[in-house]
Short mmCIF file of C-alpha atoms in Angstrom, two decimals:
data_model
loop_
_atom_site.label_atom_id
_atom_site.label_comp_id
_atom_site.label_asym_id
_atom_site.label_seq_id
_atom_site.Cartn_x
_atom_site.Cartn_y
_atom_site.Cartn_z
CA MET A 222 4.08 -2.08 -28.43
CA LYS A 223 5.67 1.24 -27.42
CA VAL A 224 4.86 2.57 -23.94
CA THR A 225 5.88 5.68 -22.04
CA ALA A 226 7.33 5.01 -18.59
CA ALA A 227 9.40 6.49 -15.79
CA VAL A 228 12.63 4.49 -15.54
CA PHE A 229 14.63 4.16 -12.32
CA GLU A 230 18.31 3.39 -12.89
CA ALA A 231 20.07 3.87 -9.56
CA VAL A 232 19.88 5.60 -6.19
CA GLY A 233 20.70 9.29 -6.40
CA ARG A 234 19.57 9.67 -10.00
CA ASP A 235 16.28 11.15 -11.16
CA MET A 236 13.95 8.86 -13.03
CA THR A 237 13.85 9.47 -16.77
CA ILE A 238 10.77 9.42 -18.95
CA GLU A 239 11.43 7.02 -21.82
CA GLU A 240 9.76 5.03 -24.55
CA LEU A 241 10.02 1.30 -23.85
CA GLU A 242 8.96 -1.83 -25.67
CA LEU A 243 6.16 -3.87 -24.07
CA GLU A 244 5.51 -7.45 -25.18
CA ASP A 245 2.01 -8.82 -25.56
CA PRO A 246 0.66 -10.81 -22.62
CA LYS A 247 1.61 -14.47 -22.46
CA ALA A 248 -0.46 -17.29 -20.97
CA GLY A 249 -2.11 -16.22 -17.73
CA GLU A 250 -1.30 -12.53 -18.26
CA VAL A 251 -3.25 -9.35 -18.97
CA LEU A 252 -2.41 -6.08 -20.76
CA VAL A 253 -3.89 -3.03 -19.02
CA ARG A 254 -4.04 0.56 -20.25
CA LEU A 255 -3.38 2.57 -17.11
CA VAL A 256 -5.59 5.52 -16.22
CA ALA A 257 -4.00 6.38 -12.89
CA SER A 258 -1.25 5.36 -10.47
CA GLY A 259 -0.65 6.40 -6.89
CA VAL A 260 2.82 7.35 -5.66
CA CYS A 261 3.47 5.17 -2.61
CA HIS A 262 6.15 5.17 0.07
CA SER A 263 7.15 1.62 -0.89
CA ASP A 264 8.41 3.05 -4.17
CA PHE A 265 10.22 5.75 -2.19
CA HIS A 266 12.13 3.07 -0.23
CA VAL A 267 13.69 2.00 -3.53
CA VAL A 268 14.37 5.57 -4.66
CA LYS A 269 16.17 6.33 -1.38
CA GLY A 270 18.15 3.09 -1.43
CA GLU A 271 16.50 1.66 1.69
CA TRP A 272 15.39 -1.37 -0.33
CA GLU A 273 17.72 -2.89 -2.89
CA ALA A 274 16.30 -3.21 -6.39
CA LYS A 275 18.08 -3.86 -9.68
CA GLY A 276 17.66 -1.32 -12.45
CA PRO A 277 16.59 -0.40 -14.98
CA LEU A 278 13.22 -0.65 -13.29
CA VAL A 279 9.75 0.84 -13.76
CA LEU A 280 8.43 1.59 -10.29
CA GLY A 281 4.78 1.98 -9.25
CA HIS A 282 2.45 -0.66 -7.86
CA GLU A 283 -0.82 1.14 -7.10
CA GLY A 284 -2.82 1.58 -10.28
CA ALA A 285 -6.10 1.21 -12.12
CA GLY A 286 -7.04 1.02 -15.77
CA VAL A 287 -8.82 -0.81 -18.56
CA VAL A 288 -8.01 -4.27 -19.93
CA GLU A 289 -6.87 -4.13 -23.59
CA LYS A 290 -5.62 -7.68 -24.22
CA ILE A 291 -5.67 -11.04 -22.44
CA GLY A 292 -3.29 -13.94 -22.82
CA PRO A 293 -4.21 -17.60 -23.33
CA GLY A 294 -6.02 -19.23 -20.45
CA VAL A 295 -7.25 -16.05 -18.79
CA SER A 296 -10.87 -16.28 -17.67
CA THR A 297 -11.06 -13.84 -14.76
CA VAL A 298 -11.19 -10.67 -16.88
CA GLU A 299 -12.30 -9.62 -20.36
CA VAL A 300 -11.19 -6.90 -22.75
CA GLY A 301 -12.86 -3.65 -21.67
CA ASP A 302 -13.05 -4.54 -17.98
CA HIS A 303 -12.06 -1.85 -15.50
CA VAL A 304 -9.48 -3.20 -13.06
CA VAL A 305 -7.51 -2.25 -9.98
CA LEU A 306 -3.98 -3.65 -10.00
CA SER A 307 -2.74 -5.90 -7.22
CA TRP A 308 0.96 -6.43 -6.56
CA VAL A 309 0.27 -9.89 -5.11
CA PRO A 310 0.41 -12.36 -8.05
CA TYR A 311 -0.75 -15.38 -6.09
CA CYS A 312 -1.00 -18.92 -7.43
CA GLY A 313 -4.46 -19.73 -6.05
CA HIS A 314 -3.75 -23.30 -5.02
CA CYS A 315 -1.06 -23.34 -2.29
CA SER A 316 -1.99 -23.68 1.39
CA TYR A 317 -1.80 -19.90 1.93
CA CYS A 318 -4.04 -19.13 -1.04
CA ARG A 319 -6.53 -21.81 -0.03
CA SER A 320 -6.72 -20.33 3.48
CA GLY A 321 -7.42 -16.85 2.10
CA ARG A 322 -3.94 -15.38 2.67
CA PRO A 323 -2.60 -14.82 -0.85
CA ALA A 324 -0.02 -12.22 0.25
CA LEU A 325 1.89 -15.11 1.83
CA CYS A 326 1.88 -17.19 -1.36
CA PRO A 327 5.42 -18.35 -2.28
CA GLN A 328 4.81 -17.14 -5.84
CA VAL A 329 4.73 -13.57 -4.52
CA GLN A 330 8.25 -13.99 -3.14
CA GLU A 331 9.49 -15.64 -6.33
CA THR A 332 8.00 -13.15 -8.79
CA ALA A 333 6.76 -9.84 -7.36
CA TYR A 334 9.65 -9.42 -4.93
CA ALA A 335 12.07 -10.19 -7.78
CA ASN A 336 10.21 -7.79 -10.16
CA VAL A 337 9.66 -10.52 -12.77
CA MET A 338 6.77 -12.51 -14.21
CA ALA A 339 6.04 -16.17 -13.47
CA ASP A 340 8.55 -17.35 -16.10
CA GLY A 341 11.34 -15.29 -14.50
CA THR A 342 11.44 -12.66 -17.23
CA SER A 343 10.04 -9.17 -17.80
CA ARG A 344 7.71 -7.98 -20.57
CA LEU A 345 9.52 -4.62 -20.75
CA SER A 346 12.70 -3.86 -22.66
CA ARG A 347 14.79 -0.94 -23.95
CA ASN A 348 16.83 -1.44 -27.10
CA GLY A 349 17.03 -5.16 -26.30
CA GLU A 350 17.93 -4.61 -22.63
CA THR A 351 15.60 -6.03 -19.96
CA VAL A 352 13.69 -3.43 -17.94
CA TYR A 353 12.15 -4.81 -14.75
CA SER A 354 8.61 -4.17 -13.56
CA TYR A 355 8.34 -3.34 -9.86
CA LEU A 356 6.31 -5.94 -7.95
CA THR A 357 5.20 -7.32 -11.37
CA THR A 358 3.11 -4.15 -11.64
CA GLY A 359 5.27 -1.24 -12.86
CA SER A 360 2.41 1.26 -12.84
CA PHE A 361 4.57 4.29 -13.67
CA ALA A 362 3.87 3.45 -17.32
CA ASP A 363 0.86 4.10 -19.51
CA ARG A 364 0.43 0.37 -20.23
CA VAL A 365 1.44 -2.70 -18.25
CA VAL A 366 1.35 -6.47 -18.54
CA VAL A 367 0.50 -8.14 -15.23
CA PRO A 368 -0.44 -11.64 -14.05
CA ALA A 369 -4.17 -12.26 -14.33
CA SER A 370 -4.46 -12.37 -10.53
CA GLY A 371 -2.94 -8.89 -10.49
CA ALA A 372 -5.83 -7.34 -12.44
CA VAL A 373 -8.99 -7.31 -10.31
CA PRO A 374 -12.20 -6.39 -12.17
CA ILE A 375 -14.40 -3.73 -10.56
CA ARG A 376 -17.62 -1.87 -11.37
CA LYS A 377 -17.29 0.50 -14.35
CA ASP A 378 -18.88 3.56 -12.76
CA ALA A 379 -16.09 4.00 -10.19
CA PRO A 380 -13.57 6.79 -10.95
CA LEU A 381 -10.30 5.03 -11.71
CA ASP A 382 -8.14 7.93 -10.54
CA LYS A 383 -9.59 7.50 -7.04
CA VAL A 384 -9.98 3.73 -6.71
CA ALA A 385 -6.40 3.19 -7.90
CA LEU A 386 -5.51 3.80 -4.23
CA ILE A 387 -7.32 0.61 -3.28
CA GLY A 388 -4.50 -1.34 -4.92
CA CYS A 389 -2.14 -0.58 -2.03
CA ALA A 390 -2.85 2.16 0.54
CA VAL A 391 -6.54 1.52 1.13
CA ALA A 392 -6.41 -2.28 1.10
CA THR A 393 -3.40 -2.20 3.43
CA GLY A 394 -4.74 0.31 5.94
CA VAL A 395 -8.40 -0.65 6.04
CA GLY A 396 -7.51 -4.33 5.96
CA ALA A 397 -5.02 -4.06 8.83
CA VAL A 398 -7.85 -2.84 11.06
CA THR A 399 -10.77 -4.88 9.77
CA LYS A 400 -9.08 -8.14 8.72
CA THR A 401 -5.68 -8.56 10.39
CA ALA A 402 -6.80 -7.15 13.74
CA ASN A 403 -10.57 -7.56 13.48
CA VAL A 404 -11.07 -4.50 15.68
CA ARG A 405 -14.40 -4.59 17.50
CA PRO A 406 -16.88 -1.77 18.09
CA GLY A 407 -15.75 0.33 21.05
CA ASP A 408 -12.12 -0.83 21.02
CA SER A 409 -9.51 1.88 21.50
CA VAL A 410 -7.14 2.34 18.57
CA LEU A 411 -3.83 4.17 18.18
CA ILE A 412 -2.54 4.82 14.65
CA ILE A 413 1.03 6.12 14.36
CA GLY A 414 1.64 7.61 10.92
CA CYS A 415 -0.98 9.33 8.78
CA GLY A 416 0.20 8.86 5.23
CA GLY A 417 -2.06 7.09 2.75
CA VAL A 418 -1.97 3.78 4.65
CA GLY A 419 -2.37 5.38 8.09
CA LEU A 420 -5.33 7.49 6.98
CA SER A 421 -6.86 4.36 5.48
CA ALA A 422 -6.42 2.68 8.86
CA VAL A 423 -8.28 5.61 10.44
CA MET A 424 -11.11 5.03 7.94
CA GLY A 425 -11.10 1.34 8.78
CA ALA A 426 -11.36 2.06 12.51
CA ALA A 427 -14.25 4.44 11.92
CA LEU A 428 -15.91 1.90 9.61
CA VAL A 429 -16.07 -0.71 12.39
CA SER A 430 -17.17 1.82 15.03
CA ALA A 431 -14.00 1.74 17.14
CA GLY A 432 -14.10 3.82 20.30
CA GLU A 433 -11.17 6.18 20.75
CA ILE A 434 -9.31 6.57 17.46
CA ILE A 435 -6.03 8.36 18.16
CA ALA A 436 -3.96 9.52 15.17
CA VAL A 437 -0.30 10.52 15.45
CA ASP A 438 1.73 12.39 12.83
CA LEU A 439 4.25 15.23 12.51
CA SER A 440 2.10 16.98 9.91
CA ASP A 441 -0.79 19.10 11.17
CA GLU A 442 -2.38 18.90 7.72
CA SER A 443 -2.30 15.10 7.85
CA LEU A 444 -3.83 15.19 11.32
CA GLU A 445 -6.64 17.44 10.04
CA ARG A 446 -7.33 14.85 7.36
CA ALA A 447 -7.35 12.15 10.05
CA LYS A 448 -9.96 14.10 12.01
CA SER A 449 -12.18 14.42 8.97
CA LEU A 450 -11.91 10.66 8.39
CA GLY A 451 -12.91 9.68 11.90
CA ALA A 452 -10.04 10.23 14.35
CA THR A 453 -11.37 11.27 17.74
CA SER A 454 -8.02 12.67 18.93
CA THR A 455 -4.83 13.73 17.19
CA ILE A 456 -1.28 14.12 18.46
CA ASN A 457 1.68 15.89 16.87
CA PRO A 458 4.90 14.56 18.48
CA GLY A 459 6.60 17.81 17.57
CA HIS A 460 4.33 19.65 19.99
CA GLU A 461 3.58 17.20 22.81
CA SER A 462 4.49 13.85 24.34
CA VAL A 463 2.70 10.99 22.61
CA PRO A 464 2.82 8.60 25.63
CA ASP A 465 1.57 11.27 28.01
CA ARG A 466 -1.29 12.31 25.77
CA VAL A 467 -2.36 8.75 24.92
CA ARG A 468 -2.50 7.83 28.60
CA ALA A 469 -4.46 10.97 29.35
CA ILE A 470 -7.03 9.89 26.75
CA VAL A 471 -7.39 6.15 27.47
CA GLY A 472 -5.74 5.64 30.88
CA ASN A 473 -2.35 4.38 31.97
CA ASP A 474 -2.85 0.87 30.61
CA GLY A 475 -2.86 2.09 27.01
CA VAL A 476 -4.92 1.16 23.96
CA ASP A 477 -6.48 -2.09 22.84
CA TRP A 478 -4.84 -1.85 19.40
CA ALA A 479 -1.77 0.08 18.31
CA PHE A 480 -1.03 0.27 14.57
CA GLU A 481 2.46 1.41 13.56
CA VAL A 482 2.26 2.60 9.96
CA ILE A 483 5.72 4.12 9.44
CA GLY A 484 8.29 1.35 9.93
CA LEU A 485 10.69 3.11 12.30
CA LYS A 486 12.35 1.57 15.35
CA PRO A 487 11.33 4.32 17.85
CA THR A 488 7.69 4.38 16.78
CA LEU A 489 7.44 0.60 16.64
CA GLU A 490 8.72 0.36 20.19
CA MET A 491 6.47 3.21 21.32
CA ALA A 492 3.43 1.51 19.81
CA TYR A 493 4.16 -1.63 21.82
CA GLU A 494 4.76 0.42 24.97
CA LEU A 495 1.33 2.06 24.59
CA THR A 496 -0.54 -1.22 24.07
CA ARG A 497 -2.51 -2.30 27.13
CA PRO A 498 -2.15 -5.72 28.81
CA GLY A 499 -3.99 -8.22 26.64
CA GLY A 500 -3.82 -5.81 23.71
CA THR A 501 -2.09 -6.08 20.36
CA THR A 502 0.45 -4.04 18.42
CA VAL A 503 0.12 -4.40 14.65
CA VAL A 504 3.17 -3.73 12.48
CA VAL A 505 1.87 -2.27 9.22
CA GLY A 506 4.68 0.09 8.20
CA GLN A 507 7.40 -1.24 5.91
CA SER A 508 10.86 -0.76 7.44
CA ALA A 509 14.12 -0.08 5.67
CA ASP A 510 16.39 -3.10 5.27
CA GLY A 511 18.18 -3.99 8.51
CA VAL A 512 15.82 -2.30 10.98
CA THR A 513 15.30 -4.26 14.20
CA ILE A 514 13.37 -3.50 17.39
CA GLU A 515 13.84 -4.37 21.05
CA ILE A 516 10.85 -5.82 22.89
CA ALA A 517 10.98 -7.28 26.39
CA PRO A 518 9.63 -10.86 26.12
CA MET A 519 8.56 -10.74 29.76
CA LEU A 520 5.96 -8.14 28.83
CA MET A 521 4.62 -10.49 26.19
CA SER A 522 4.17 -13.40 28.56
CA ASP A 523 3.39 -11.62 31.82
CA ARG A 524 1.07 -8.98 30.36
CA GLU A 525 -0.16 -11.09 27.42
CA LYS A 526 0.72 -8.33 24.97
CA SER A 527 0.79 -9.44 21.35
CA LEU A 528 2.93 -8.20 18.46
CA ILE A 529 1.73 -9.18 14.99
CA GLY A 530 2.41 -8.21 11.40
CA SER A 531 0.04 -7.21 8.63
CA ASN A 532 0.96 -7.54 4.96
CA TYR A 533 -1.40 -5.95 2.44
CA GLY A 534 -4.04 -5.73 5.16
CA SER A 535 -4.42 -9.53 5.07
CA CYS A 536 -6.67 -8.89 2.08
CA HIS A 537 -7.78 -11.21 -0.68
CA PRO A 538 -7.66 -8.84 -3.69
CA ALA A 539 -10.23 -10.65 -5.84
CA LEU A 540 -12.78 -10.48 -3.03
CA ASP A 541 -11.84 -7.37 -1.12
CA PHE A 542 -11.05 -4.86 -3.89
CA PRO A 543 -14.62 -4.86 -5.29
CA ARG A 544 -16.00 -4.53 -1.76
CA LEU A 545 -13.75 -1.57 -1.01
CA VAL A 546 -14.80 0.07 -4.28
CA ASP A 547 -18.45 -0.43 -3.30
CA LEU A 548 -17.79 1.15 0.11
CA TYR A 549 -16.26 4.17 -1.61
CA MET A 550 -19.15 4.49 -4.02
CA ARG A 551 -21.62 4.31 -1.11
CA GLY A 552 -19.80 7.08 0.75
CA LYS A 553 -18.43 4.82 3.48
CA LEU A 554 -14.76 5.37 2.53
CA ASP A 555 -13.65 8.88 1.59
CA LEU A 556 -10.76 8.18 -0.79
CA ASP A 557 -10.82 11.76 -2.05
CA GLN A 558 -9.38 12.88 1.31
CA LEU A 559 -6.25 10.82 0.65
CA ILE A 560 -5.36 12.74 -2.51
CA SER A 561 -3.54 16.08 -2.52
CA ARG A 562 -2.59 16.49 -6.14
CA HIS A 563 -2.89 15.04 -9.64
CA ALA A 564 0.14 15.08 -11.92
CA THR A 565 1.51 13.55 -15.11
CA ILE A 566 4.29 11.00 -15.45
CA HIS A 567 6.63 13.89 -16.33
CA ASP A 568 6.18 15.17 -12.75
CA ILE A 569 7.23 11.90 -11.11
CA ASN A 570 10.45 13.21 -9.57
CA ASP A 571 8.59 16.18 -8.11
CA ALA A 572 6.08 13.76 -6.59
CA PHE A 573 8.85 11.95 -4.73
CA ALA A 574 10.38 15.27 -3.67
CA ALA A 575 7.00 16.17 -2.14
CA MET A 576 6.98 12.85 -0.32
CA GLY A 577 10.48 13.50 0.99
CA ALA A 578 9.34 16.89 2.24
CA ARG A 579 6.48 15.14 4.10
CA GLN A 580 3.78 16.98 2.21
CA ALA A 581 0.39 15.60 3.16
CA GLY A 582 -1.68 13.44 0.85
CA ARG A 583 -1.09 11.18 -2.11
CA THR A 584 0.02 12.26 -5.58
CA ILE A 585 -1.97 10.57 -8.33
CA ILE A 586 -0.28 10.18 -11.71
CA THR A 587 -2.86 10.26 -14.50
CA TYR A 588 -2.32 9.07 -18.08
#
């Protein structure tokens, strides 16, 4: 089958729009016709060379569409189902999967992080040459073959160009607050970084009735979006001191929960500094390769301050994606506020240029 896709070859080169060959799904796999794909900062890490990835590669990992074919042994979806893609192709039977933590499944490391399917190969090719599929998803293409666990069926009345964001940004941000941290009503929350994941974390904090919800970003437009989604205070580090303002809002001890959603050394360390004794800093942002932080262990033990990580919002896609879709459809999550623009696959390089220029909001590629 011929598909149209954006192909990444190497750092410093624009992606090219090409016609590729897509094999039919094999056992345990699903063919999905994509309707929409979000442009996420994790893809941008590859484009900028901050994460190493072998080309040629079809990027994209945040998508939604309609099932067109299923491979042998697939029972979780049917042809015609509407699905949100998940970049966590978990096995379902290891200790992590059985405990409800599929993002930690070894199969994710072996397949998604290597951009291959379970058999170690790709379903995409170009004139006989292998083309890899980013995180076994490759949603910058109009059709994809993904593992069955990577296609989560949802209700058919949900707009696919909006709920595509649940496949990464929304699940990661909302889940970090509601599942990884289990923030309680009235807790004070600091969220550093108001991209798609950070704004989703703001929505998650509002959803659980957190107390002070403080959003930090260099973009005033992003901060306005954070306010509309439930932030009680906003801070632009370009205009004022974040530590001074946070302490003025919640007191010198700091916040109960600090979520760092950028992945930078200075903001990671600042988040920990502004976490109160007995509180917790949650690392949500994905750092460039080689980034390390300096934390005084005495503060951990003496002040009982915790530092934890959150991958994919600790979500279980098969269970949590339909719930998040329902929350959107009931007006409890405003996904529309995360989107700034719709574009076609031919605009993909412009979408990354907008991300590099720190323009607020997600670009949604529609097919």
